[in-house]
CSV table of C-alpha atoms in Angstrom, one decimal:
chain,number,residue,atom,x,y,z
A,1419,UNK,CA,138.4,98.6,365.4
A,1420,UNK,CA,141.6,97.1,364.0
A,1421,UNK,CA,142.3,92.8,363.3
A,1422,UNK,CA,143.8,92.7,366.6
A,1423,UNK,CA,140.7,93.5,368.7
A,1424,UNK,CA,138.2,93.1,365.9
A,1425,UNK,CA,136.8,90.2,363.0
A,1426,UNK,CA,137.0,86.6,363.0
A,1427,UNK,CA,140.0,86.0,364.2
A,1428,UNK,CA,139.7,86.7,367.5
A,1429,UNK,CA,137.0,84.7,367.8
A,1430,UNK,CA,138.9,81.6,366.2
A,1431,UNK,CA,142.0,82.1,368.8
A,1432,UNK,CA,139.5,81.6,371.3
A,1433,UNK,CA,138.1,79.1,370.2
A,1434,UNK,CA,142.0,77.3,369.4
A,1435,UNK,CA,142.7,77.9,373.4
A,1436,UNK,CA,139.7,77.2,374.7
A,1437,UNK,CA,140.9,73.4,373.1
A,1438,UNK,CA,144.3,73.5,373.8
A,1439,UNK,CA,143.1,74.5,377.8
A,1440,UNK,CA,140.0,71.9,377.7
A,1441,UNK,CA,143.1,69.5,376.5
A,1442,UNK,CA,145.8,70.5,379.3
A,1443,UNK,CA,142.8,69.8,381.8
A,1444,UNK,CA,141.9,66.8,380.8
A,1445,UNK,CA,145.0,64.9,382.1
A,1446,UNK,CA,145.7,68.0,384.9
A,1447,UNK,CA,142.5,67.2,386.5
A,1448,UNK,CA,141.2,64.0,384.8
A,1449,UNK,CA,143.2,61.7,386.1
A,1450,UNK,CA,141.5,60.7,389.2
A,1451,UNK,CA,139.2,58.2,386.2
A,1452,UNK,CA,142.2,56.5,385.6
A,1453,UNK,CA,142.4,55.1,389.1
A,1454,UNK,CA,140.5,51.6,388.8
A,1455,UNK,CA,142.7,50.9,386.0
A,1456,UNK,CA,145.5,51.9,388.6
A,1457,UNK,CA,144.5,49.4,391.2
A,1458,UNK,CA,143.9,46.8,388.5
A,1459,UNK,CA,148.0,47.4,388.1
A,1460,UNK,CA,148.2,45.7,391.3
A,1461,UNK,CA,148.9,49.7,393.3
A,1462,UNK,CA,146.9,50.8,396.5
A,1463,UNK,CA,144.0,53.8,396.6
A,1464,UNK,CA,146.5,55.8,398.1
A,1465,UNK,CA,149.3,55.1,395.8
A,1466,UNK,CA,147.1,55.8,392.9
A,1467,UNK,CA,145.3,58.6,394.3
A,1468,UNK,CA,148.7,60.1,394.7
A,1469,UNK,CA,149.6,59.0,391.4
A,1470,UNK,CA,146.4,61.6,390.2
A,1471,UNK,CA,147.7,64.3,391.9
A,1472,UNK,CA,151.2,64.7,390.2
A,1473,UNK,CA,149.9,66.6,387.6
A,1474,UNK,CA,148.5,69.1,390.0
A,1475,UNK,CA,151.6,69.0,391.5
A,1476,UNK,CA,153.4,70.1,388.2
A,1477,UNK,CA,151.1,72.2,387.5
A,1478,UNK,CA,151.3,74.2,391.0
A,1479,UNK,CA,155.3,74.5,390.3
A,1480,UNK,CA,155.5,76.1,387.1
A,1481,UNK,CA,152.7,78.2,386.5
A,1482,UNK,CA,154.4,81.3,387.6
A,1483,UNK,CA,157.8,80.6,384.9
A,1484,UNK,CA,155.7,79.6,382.3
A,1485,UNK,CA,153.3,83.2,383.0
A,1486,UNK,CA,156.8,85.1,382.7
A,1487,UNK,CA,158.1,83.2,379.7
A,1488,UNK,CA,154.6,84.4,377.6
A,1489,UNK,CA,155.2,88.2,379.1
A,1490,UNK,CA,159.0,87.9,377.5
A,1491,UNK,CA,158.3,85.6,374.4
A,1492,UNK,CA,154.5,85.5,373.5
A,1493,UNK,CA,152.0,83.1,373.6
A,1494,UNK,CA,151.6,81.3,370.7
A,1495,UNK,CA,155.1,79.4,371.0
A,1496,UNK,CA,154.8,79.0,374.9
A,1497,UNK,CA,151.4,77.6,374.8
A,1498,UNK,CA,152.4,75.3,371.7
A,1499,UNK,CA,155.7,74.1,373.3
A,1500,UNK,CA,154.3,73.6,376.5
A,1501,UNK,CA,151.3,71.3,375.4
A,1502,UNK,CA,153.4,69.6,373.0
A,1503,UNK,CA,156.3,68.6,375.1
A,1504,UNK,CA,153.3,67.5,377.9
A,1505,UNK,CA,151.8,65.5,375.5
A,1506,UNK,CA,154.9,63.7,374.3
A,1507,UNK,CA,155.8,62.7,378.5
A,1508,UNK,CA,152.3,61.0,378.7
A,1509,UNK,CA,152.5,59.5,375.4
A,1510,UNK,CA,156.2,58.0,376.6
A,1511,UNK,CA,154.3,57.0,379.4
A,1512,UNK,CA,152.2,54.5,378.2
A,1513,UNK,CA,155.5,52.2,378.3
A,1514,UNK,CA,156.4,53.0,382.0
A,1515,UNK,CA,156.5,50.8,384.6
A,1516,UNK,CA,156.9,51.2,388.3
A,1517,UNK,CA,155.1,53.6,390.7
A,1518,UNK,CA,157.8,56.5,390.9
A,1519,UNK,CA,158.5,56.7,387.0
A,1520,UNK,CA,154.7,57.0,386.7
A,1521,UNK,CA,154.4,59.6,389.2
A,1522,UNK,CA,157.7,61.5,387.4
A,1523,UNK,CA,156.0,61.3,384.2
A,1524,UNK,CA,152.9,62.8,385.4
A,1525,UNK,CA,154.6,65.5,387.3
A,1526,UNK,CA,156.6,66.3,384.7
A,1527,UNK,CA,153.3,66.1,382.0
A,1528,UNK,CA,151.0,68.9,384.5
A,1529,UNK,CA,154.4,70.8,384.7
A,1530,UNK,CA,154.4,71.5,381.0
A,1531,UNK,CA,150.6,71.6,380.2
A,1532,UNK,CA,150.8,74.5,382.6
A,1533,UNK,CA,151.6,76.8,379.9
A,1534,UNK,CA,147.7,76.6,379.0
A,1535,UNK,CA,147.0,78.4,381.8
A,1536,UNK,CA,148.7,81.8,381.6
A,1537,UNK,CA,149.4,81.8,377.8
A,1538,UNK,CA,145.1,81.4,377.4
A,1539,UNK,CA,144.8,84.3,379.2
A,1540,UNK,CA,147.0,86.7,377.9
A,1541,UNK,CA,145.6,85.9,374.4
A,1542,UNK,CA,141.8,87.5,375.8
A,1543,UNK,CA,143.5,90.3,377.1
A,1544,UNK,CA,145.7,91.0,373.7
A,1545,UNK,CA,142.9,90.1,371.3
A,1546,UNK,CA,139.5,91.2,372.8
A,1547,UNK,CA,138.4,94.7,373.1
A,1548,UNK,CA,137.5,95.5,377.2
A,1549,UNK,CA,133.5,95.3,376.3
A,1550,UNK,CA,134.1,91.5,375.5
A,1551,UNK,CA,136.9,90.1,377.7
A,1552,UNK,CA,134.2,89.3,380.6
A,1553,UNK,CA,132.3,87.2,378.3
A,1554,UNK,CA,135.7,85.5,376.3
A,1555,UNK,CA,137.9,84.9,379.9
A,1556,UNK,CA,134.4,83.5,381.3
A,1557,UNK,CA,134.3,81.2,377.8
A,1558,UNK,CA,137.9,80.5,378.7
A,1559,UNK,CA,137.1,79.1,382.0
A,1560,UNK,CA,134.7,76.6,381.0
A,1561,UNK,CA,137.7,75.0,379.9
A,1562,UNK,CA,138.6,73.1,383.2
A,1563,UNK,CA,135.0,71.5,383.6
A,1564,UNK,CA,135.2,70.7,379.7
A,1565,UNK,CA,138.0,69.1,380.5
A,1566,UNK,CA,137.0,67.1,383.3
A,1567,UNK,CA,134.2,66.4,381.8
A,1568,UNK,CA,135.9,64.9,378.7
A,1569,UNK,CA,138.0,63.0,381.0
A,1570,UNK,CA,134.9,61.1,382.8
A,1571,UNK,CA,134.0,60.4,379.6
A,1572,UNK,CA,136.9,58.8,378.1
A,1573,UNK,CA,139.2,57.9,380.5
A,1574,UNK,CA,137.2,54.8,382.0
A,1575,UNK,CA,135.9,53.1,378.9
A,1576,UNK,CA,139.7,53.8,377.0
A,1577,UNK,CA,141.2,52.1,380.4
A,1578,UNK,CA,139.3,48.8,379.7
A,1579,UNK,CA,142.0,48.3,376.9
A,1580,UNK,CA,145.1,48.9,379.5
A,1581,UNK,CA,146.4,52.0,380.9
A,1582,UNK,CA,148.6,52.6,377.7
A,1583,UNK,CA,145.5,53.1,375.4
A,1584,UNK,CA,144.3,56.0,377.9
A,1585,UNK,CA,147.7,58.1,378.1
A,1586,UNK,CA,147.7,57.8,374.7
A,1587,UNK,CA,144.6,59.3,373.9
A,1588,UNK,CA,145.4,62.2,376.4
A,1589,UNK,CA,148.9,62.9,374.8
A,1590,UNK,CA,147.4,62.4,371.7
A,1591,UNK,CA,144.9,65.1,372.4
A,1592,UNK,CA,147.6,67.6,373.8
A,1593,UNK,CA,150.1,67.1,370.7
A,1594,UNK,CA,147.1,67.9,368.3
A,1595,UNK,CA,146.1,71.2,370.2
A,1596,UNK,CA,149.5,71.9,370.3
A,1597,UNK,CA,149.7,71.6,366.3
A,1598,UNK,CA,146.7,73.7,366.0
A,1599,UNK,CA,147.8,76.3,368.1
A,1600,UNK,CA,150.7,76.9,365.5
A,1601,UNK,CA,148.4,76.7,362.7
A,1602,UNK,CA,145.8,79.1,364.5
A,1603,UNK,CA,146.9,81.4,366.6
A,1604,UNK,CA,149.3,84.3,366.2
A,1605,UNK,CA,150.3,86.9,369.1
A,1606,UNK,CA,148.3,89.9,369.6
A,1607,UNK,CA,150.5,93.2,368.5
A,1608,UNK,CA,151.8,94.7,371.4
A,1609,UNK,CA,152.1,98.3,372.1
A,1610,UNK,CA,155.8,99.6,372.4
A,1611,UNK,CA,157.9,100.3,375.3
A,1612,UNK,CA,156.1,103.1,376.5
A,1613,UNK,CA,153.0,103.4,379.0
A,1614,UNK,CA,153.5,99.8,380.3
A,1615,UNK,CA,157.3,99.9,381.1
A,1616,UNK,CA,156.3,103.3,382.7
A,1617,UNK,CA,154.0,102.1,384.8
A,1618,UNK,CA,156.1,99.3,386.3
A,1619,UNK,CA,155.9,96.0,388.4
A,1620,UNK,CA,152.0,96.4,389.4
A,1621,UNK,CA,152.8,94.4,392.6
A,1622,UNK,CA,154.3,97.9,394.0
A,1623,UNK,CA,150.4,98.7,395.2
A,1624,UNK,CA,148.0,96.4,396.6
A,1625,UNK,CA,145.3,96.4,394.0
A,1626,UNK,CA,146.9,92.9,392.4
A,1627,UNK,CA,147.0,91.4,395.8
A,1628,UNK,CA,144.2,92.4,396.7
A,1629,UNK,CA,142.2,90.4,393.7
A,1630,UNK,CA,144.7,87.5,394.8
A,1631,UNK,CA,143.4,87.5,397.9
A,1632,UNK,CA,139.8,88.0,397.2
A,1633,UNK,CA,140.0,85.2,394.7
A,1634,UNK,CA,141.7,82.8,397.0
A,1635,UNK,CA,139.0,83.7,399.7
A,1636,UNK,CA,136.2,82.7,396.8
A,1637,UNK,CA,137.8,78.9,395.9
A,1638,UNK,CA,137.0,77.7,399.7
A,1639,UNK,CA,133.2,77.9,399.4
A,1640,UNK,CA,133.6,76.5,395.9
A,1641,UNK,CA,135.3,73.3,396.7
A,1642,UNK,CA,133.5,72.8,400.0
A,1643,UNK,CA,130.3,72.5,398.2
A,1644,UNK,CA,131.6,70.5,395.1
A,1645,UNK,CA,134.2,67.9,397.0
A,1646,UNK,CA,131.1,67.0,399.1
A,1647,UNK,CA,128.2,67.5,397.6
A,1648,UNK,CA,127.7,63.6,396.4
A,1649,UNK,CA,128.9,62.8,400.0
A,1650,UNK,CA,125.9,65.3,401.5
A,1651,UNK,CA,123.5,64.4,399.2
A,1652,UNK,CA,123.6,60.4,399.4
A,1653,UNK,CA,124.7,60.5,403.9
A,1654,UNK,CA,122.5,63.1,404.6
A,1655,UNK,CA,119.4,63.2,402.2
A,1656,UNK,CA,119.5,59.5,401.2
A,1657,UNK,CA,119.7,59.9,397.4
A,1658,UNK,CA,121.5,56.8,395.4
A,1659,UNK,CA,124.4,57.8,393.9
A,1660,UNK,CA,122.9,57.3,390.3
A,1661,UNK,CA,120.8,59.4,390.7
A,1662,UNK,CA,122.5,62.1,392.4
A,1663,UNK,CA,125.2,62.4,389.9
A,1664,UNK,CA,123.2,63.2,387.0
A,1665,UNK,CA,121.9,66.3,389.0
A,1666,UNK,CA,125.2,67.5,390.2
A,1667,UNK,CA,126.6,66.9,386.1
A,1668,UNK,CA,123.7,69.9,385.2
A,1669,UNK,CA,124.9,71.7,388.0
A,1670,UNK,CA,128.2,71.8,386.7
A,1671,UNK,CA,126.6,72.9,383.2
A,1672,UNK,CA,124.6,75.3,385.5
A,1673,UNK,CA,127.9,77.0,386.9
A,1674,UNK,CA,129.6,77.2,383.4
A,1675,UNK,CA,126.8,79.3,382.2
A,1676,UNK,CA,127.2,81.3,385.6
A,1677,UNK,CA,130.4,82.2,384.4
A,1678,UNK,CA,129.6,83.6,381.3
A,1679,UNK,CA,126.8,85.5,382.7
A,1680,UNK,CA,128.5,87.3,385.3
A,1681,UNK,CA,131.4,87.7,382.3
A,1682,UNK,CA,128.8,89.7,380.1
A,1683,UNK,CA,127.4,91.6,383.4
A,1684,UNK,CA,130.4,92.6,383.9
A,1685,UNK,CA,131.3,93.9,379.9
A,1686,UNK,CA,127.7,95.9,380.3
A,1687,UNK,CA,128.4,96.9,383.4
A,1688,UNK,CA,132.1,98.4,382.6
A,1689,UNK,CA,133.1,96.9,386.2
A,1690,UNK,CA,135.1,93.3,387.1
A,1691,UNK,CA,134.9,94.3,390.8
A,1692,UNK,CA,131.2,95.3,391.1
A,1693,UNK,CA,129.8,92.7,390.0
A,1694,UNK,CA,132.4,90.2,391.5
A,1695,UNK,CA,131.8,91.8,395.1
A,1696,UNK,CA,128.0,91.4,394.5
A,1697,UNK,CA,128.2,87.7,393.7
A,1698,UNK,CA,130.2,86.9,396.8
A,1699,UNK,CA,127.5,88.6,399.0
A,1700,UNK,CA,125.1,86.2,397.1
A,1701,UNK,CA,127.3,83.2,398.0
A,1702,UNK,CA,127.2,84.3,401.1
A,1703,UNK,CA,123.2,84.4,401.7
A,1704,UNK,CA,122.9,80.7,399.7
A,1705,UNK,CA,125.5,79.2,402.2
A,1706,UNK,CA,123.4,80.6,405.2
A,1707,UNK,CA,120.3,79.3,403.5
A,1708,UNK,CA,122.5,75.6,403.2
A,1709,UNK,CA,123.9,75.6,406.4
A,1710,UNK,CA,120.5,76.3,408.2
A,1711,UNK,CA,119.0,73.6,406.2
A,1712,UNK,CA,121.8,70.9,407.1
A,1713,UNK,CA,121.8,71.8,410.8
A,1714,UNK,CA,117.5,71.4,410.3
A,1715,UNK,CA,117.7,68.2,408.1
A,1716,UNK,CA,115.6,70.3,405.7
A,1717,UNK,CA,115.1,69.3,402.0
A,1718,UNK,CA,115.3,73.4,401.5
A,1719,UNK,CA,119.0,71.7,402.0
A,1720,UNK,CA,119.1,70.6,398.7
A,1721,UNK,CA,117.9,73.3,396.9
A,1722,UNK,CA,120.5,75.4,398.7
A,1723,UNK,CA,123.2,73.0,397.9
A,1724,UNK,CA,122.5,73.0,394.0
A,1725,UNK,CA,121.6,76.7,393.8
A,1726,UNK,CA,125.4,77.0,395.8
A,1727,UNK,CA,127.5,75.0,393.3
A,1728,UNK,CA,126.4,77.4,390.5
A,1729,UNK,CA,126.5,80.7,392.7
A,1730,UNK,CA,130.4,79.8,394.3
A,1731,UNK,CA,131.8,79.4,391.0
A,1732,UNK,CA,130.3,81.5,389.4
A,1733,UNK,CA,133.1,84.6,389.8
A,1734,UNK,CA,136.3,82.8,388.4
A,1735,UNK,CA,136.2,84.1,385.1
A,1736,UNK,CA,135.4,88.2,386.7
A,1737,UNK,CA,138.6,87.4,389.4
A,1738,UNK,CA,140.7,86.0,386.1
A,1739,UNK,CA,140.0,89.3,383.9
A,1740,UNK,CA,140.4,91.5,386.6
A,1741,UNK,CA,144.1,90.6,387.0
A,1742,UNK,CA,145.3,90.5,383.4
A,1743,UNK,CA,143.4,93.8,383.0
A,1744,UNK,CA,145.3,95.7,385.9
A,1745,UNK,CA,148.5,93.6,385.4
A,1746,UNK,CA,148.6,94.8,381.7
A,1747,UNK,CA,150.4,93.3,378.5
A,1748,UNK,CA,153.8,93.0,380.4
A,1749,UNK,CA,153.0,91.6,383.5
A,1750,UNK,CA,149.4,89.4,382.4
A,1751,UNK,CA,151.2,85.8,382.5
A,1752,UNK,CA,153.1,86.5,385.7
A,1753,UNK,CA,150.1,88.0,387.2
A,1754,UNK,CA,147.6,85.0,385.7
A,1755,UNK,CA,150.2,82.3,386.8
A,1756,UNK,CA,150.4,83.8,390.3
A,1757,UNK,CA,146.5,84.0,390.5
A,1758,UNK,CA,146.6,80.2,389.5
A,1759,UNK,CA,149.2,78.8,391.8
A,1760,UNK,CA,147.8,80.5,394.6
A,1761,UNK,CA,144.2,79.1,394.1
A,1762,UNK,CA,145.5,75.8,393.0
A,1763,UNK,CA,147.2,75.4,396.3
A,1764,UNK,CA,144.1,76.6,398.6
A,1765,UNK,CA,142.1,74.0,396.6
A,1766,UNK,CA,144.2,71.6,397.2
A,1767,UNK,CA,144.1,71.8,401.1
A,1768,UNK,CA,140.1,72.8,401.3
A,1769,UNK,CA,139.3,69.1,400.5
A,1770,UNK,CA,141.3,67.5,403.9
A,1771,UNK,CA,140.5,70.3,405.7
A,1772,UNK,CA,136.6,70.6,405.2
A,1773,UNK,CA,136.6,66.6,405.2
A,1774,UNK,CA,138.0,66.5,409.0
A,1775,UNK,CA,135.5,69.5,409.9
A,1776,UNK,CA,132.5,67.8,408.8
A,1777,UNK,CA,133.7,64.3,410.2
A,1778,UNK,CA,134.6,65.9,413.5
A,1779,UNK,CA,131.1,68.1,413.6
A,1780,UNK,CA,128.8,67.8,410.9
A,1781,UNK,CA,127.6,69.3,407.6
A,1782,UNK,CA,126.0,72.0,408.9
A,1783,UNK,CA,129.2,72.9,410.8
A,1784,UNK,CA,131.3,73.1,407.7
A,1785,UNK,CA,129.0,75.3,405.9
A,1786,UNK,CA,128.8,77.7,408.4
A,1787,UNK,CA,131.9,78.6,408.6
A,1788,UNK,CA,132.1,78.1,404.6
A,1789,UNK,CA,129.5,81.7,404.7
A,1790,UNK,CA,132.4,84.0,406.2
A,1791,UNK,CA,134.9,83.4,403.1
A,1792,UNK,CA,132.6,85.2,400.6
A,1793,UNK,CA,132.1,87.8,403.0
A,1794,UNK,CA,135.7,88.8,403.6
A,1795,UNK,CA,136.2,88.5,400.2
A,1796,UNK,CA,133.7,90.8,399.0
A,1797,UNK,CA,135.5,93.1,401.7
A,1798,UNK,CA,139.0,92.4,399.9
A,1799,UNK,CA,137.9,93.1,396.5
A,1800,UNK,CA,139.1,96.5,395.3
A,1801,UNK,CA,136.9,99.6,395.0
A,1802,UNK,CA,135.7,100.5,391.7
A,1803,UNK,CA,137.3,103.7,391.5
A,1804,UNK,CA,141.0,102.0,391.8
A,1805,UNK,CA,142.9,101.5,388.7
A,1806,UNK,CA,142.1,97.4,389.0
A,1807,UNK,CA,138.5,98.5,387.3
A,1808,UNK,CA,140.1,100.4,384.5
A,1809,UNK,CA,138.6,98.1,381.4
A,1810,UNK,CA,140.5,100.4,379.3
A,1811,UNK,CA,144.3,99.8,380.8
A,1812,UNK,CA,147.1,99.0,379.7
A,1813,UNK,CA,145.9,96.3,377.1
């Protein structure tokens, strides 16, 4: 095994974008725990909750371009540039003032962190053999609770001292994993023109759509369980909040591990799809098992509910491998941004629209419906004899 699938360093460019991701998603996701300090600034919830969602926003908008900019120019300089300039808009925002030059900020600060996103991906796919890309793109996807998690961790304490101390700590953060990416990392050698020019745009079949699709299909379980499980567990089951959220932090812990255990299942197994198709119809029976319990007012409610945050998420990293693997070297970030955008902007919309079902009918309602996604998904996902299942492509 030569450097470029083999040693240390693989091992060490992981670890250098698993920070520079963890970083990106700290202020991508995070900033919902800056909005007390928001409406301490005098703005409403929904001013500041809006204010939150411009990096989202950004992000959404650019994922794509920044996917094709790694396929033409590599990842270590997109990745660095990217975080870098993000980090320099939020630290220039600590001096802003005024709602819309907030927002711009933001949006432009989730527009160029969005670079983690693809350029992360196609470093797995360039560095790691095909027996260990499960386990490193599931590693990889830990990165967006990590950095939620470091955000709820930060964010309110920092905002005690003013709004400015916070940015700056998140800018901070992205200008040094910026740094280390140029220190770290270097761009996996890439094969010449051959095989992969050959071979063409891959969205000329459906295999690449189809893992879209499937994917997309996955993320509206997911977020119906996690938006609302404190709502479901404190309405419905009578828990206090403080003690609820310490159960629902370990299932967050719970689903990271998920994901790297379906990631090594599928390295053993030789298959993304197999396994991804197999987890889906598991979904499937936990949100049965939920939304019988909610429509019973049965504690076996609660189990399901827990035992459903860590099954729904569990097949992001499978869904993430899957595309850079068929895509190959050429097309990865394209392929990786599209696969983003695309769930991004489902997520975005579960939230409203599972919030009016369950206001309009109930829990058990919601996760009902919730059951067919994973189902039609698992129908969606490719066959394992398609080229999609190829761990050996074009990488």
């Amino acid at each position: 095994m030569d450097d470029s699938q083999g040693g240390r360093r693989r091992w060490l460019v992981l670890a250098v974008g698993m920070f520079a991701m963890t970083s990106g998603c700290a202020f991508q996701f995070g900033l919902p725990y800056l909005i007390p300090a928001l409406r301490d600034e005098g703005l409403s919830l929904s001013r500041a909750a809006m204010l939150a969602a411009c990096p989202t926003v950004g992000l959404v908008l650019t994922l794509t371009p920044w996917g094709a900019a790694a396929d033409r120019w590599g990842e270590r300089w997109v990745l660095a540039s990217g975080l870098g300039t993000g980090g320099l808009v939020l630290l220039g925002a600590t001096a802003v003032r005024g709602t819309v030059a907030l927002g711009a900020c933001f949006l432009l600060a989730g527009a160029a962190g969005a670079s983690a996103h693809a350029s992360s991906g196609r470093l797995i796919l360039g560095w790691f053999p095909p027996e260990e890309r499960g386990l490193a793109m599931g590693l990889r996807q830990t990165s967006l609770p990590l950095g939620v998690a470091v955000a709820a961790l930060l964010l309110p304490p920092l905002a005690g001292h003013g709004r400015g101390t916070a940015l700056a700590v998140l800018g901070g953060l992205s200008v040094a994993a910026a740094l280390l990416v140029v220190l770290a990392v270097r761009d996996p050698a890439r094969a010449g023109g051959g095989a992969d020019e050959r071979a063409g745009n891959p969205y000329r079949t459906p295999v690449l759509w189809r893992l879209h699709g499937a994917a997309t299909l996955l993320v509206v379980p997911q977020f119906t369980v996690s938006v609302f499980a404190l709502v479901f567990l404190v309405d419905e089951r009578g828990w206090s909040p403080s003690a609820a959220g310490p159960v629902l932090a370990c299932v967050q812990v719970a689903g990271a591990g998920a994901r790297l255990a379906a990631g090594r299942w599928s390295d053993v197994a030789g298959s993304r799809v197999g396994p991804m198709r197999r987890l889906a119809w598991t979904a499937s029976g936990v949100l049965a098992v939920l939304a019988a319990g909610a429509f019973a007012g049965s504690g076996v409610a609660v189990a399901a509910l827990l035992a459903a945050g860590v099954v729904t998420v569990s097949t992001n990293g499978l869904s993430f491998t899957a595309v850079a693997e068929y895509a190959g070297p050429a097309w990865a970030g394209r392929a990786l941004g599209v696969h983003t955008t695309v769930q991004n902007a489902v997520a975005a919309c579960v939230g409203p629209g599972a919030g009016a079902l369950i206001g309009a009918t109930g829990f058990g309602w919601a996760y009902a419906l919730a059951v067919t996604f994973p189902l039609v998904a698992a129908a969606v996902v490719p066959t394992p004899h398609e080229k999609s299942d190829r761990l050996t492509s074009r990488a």
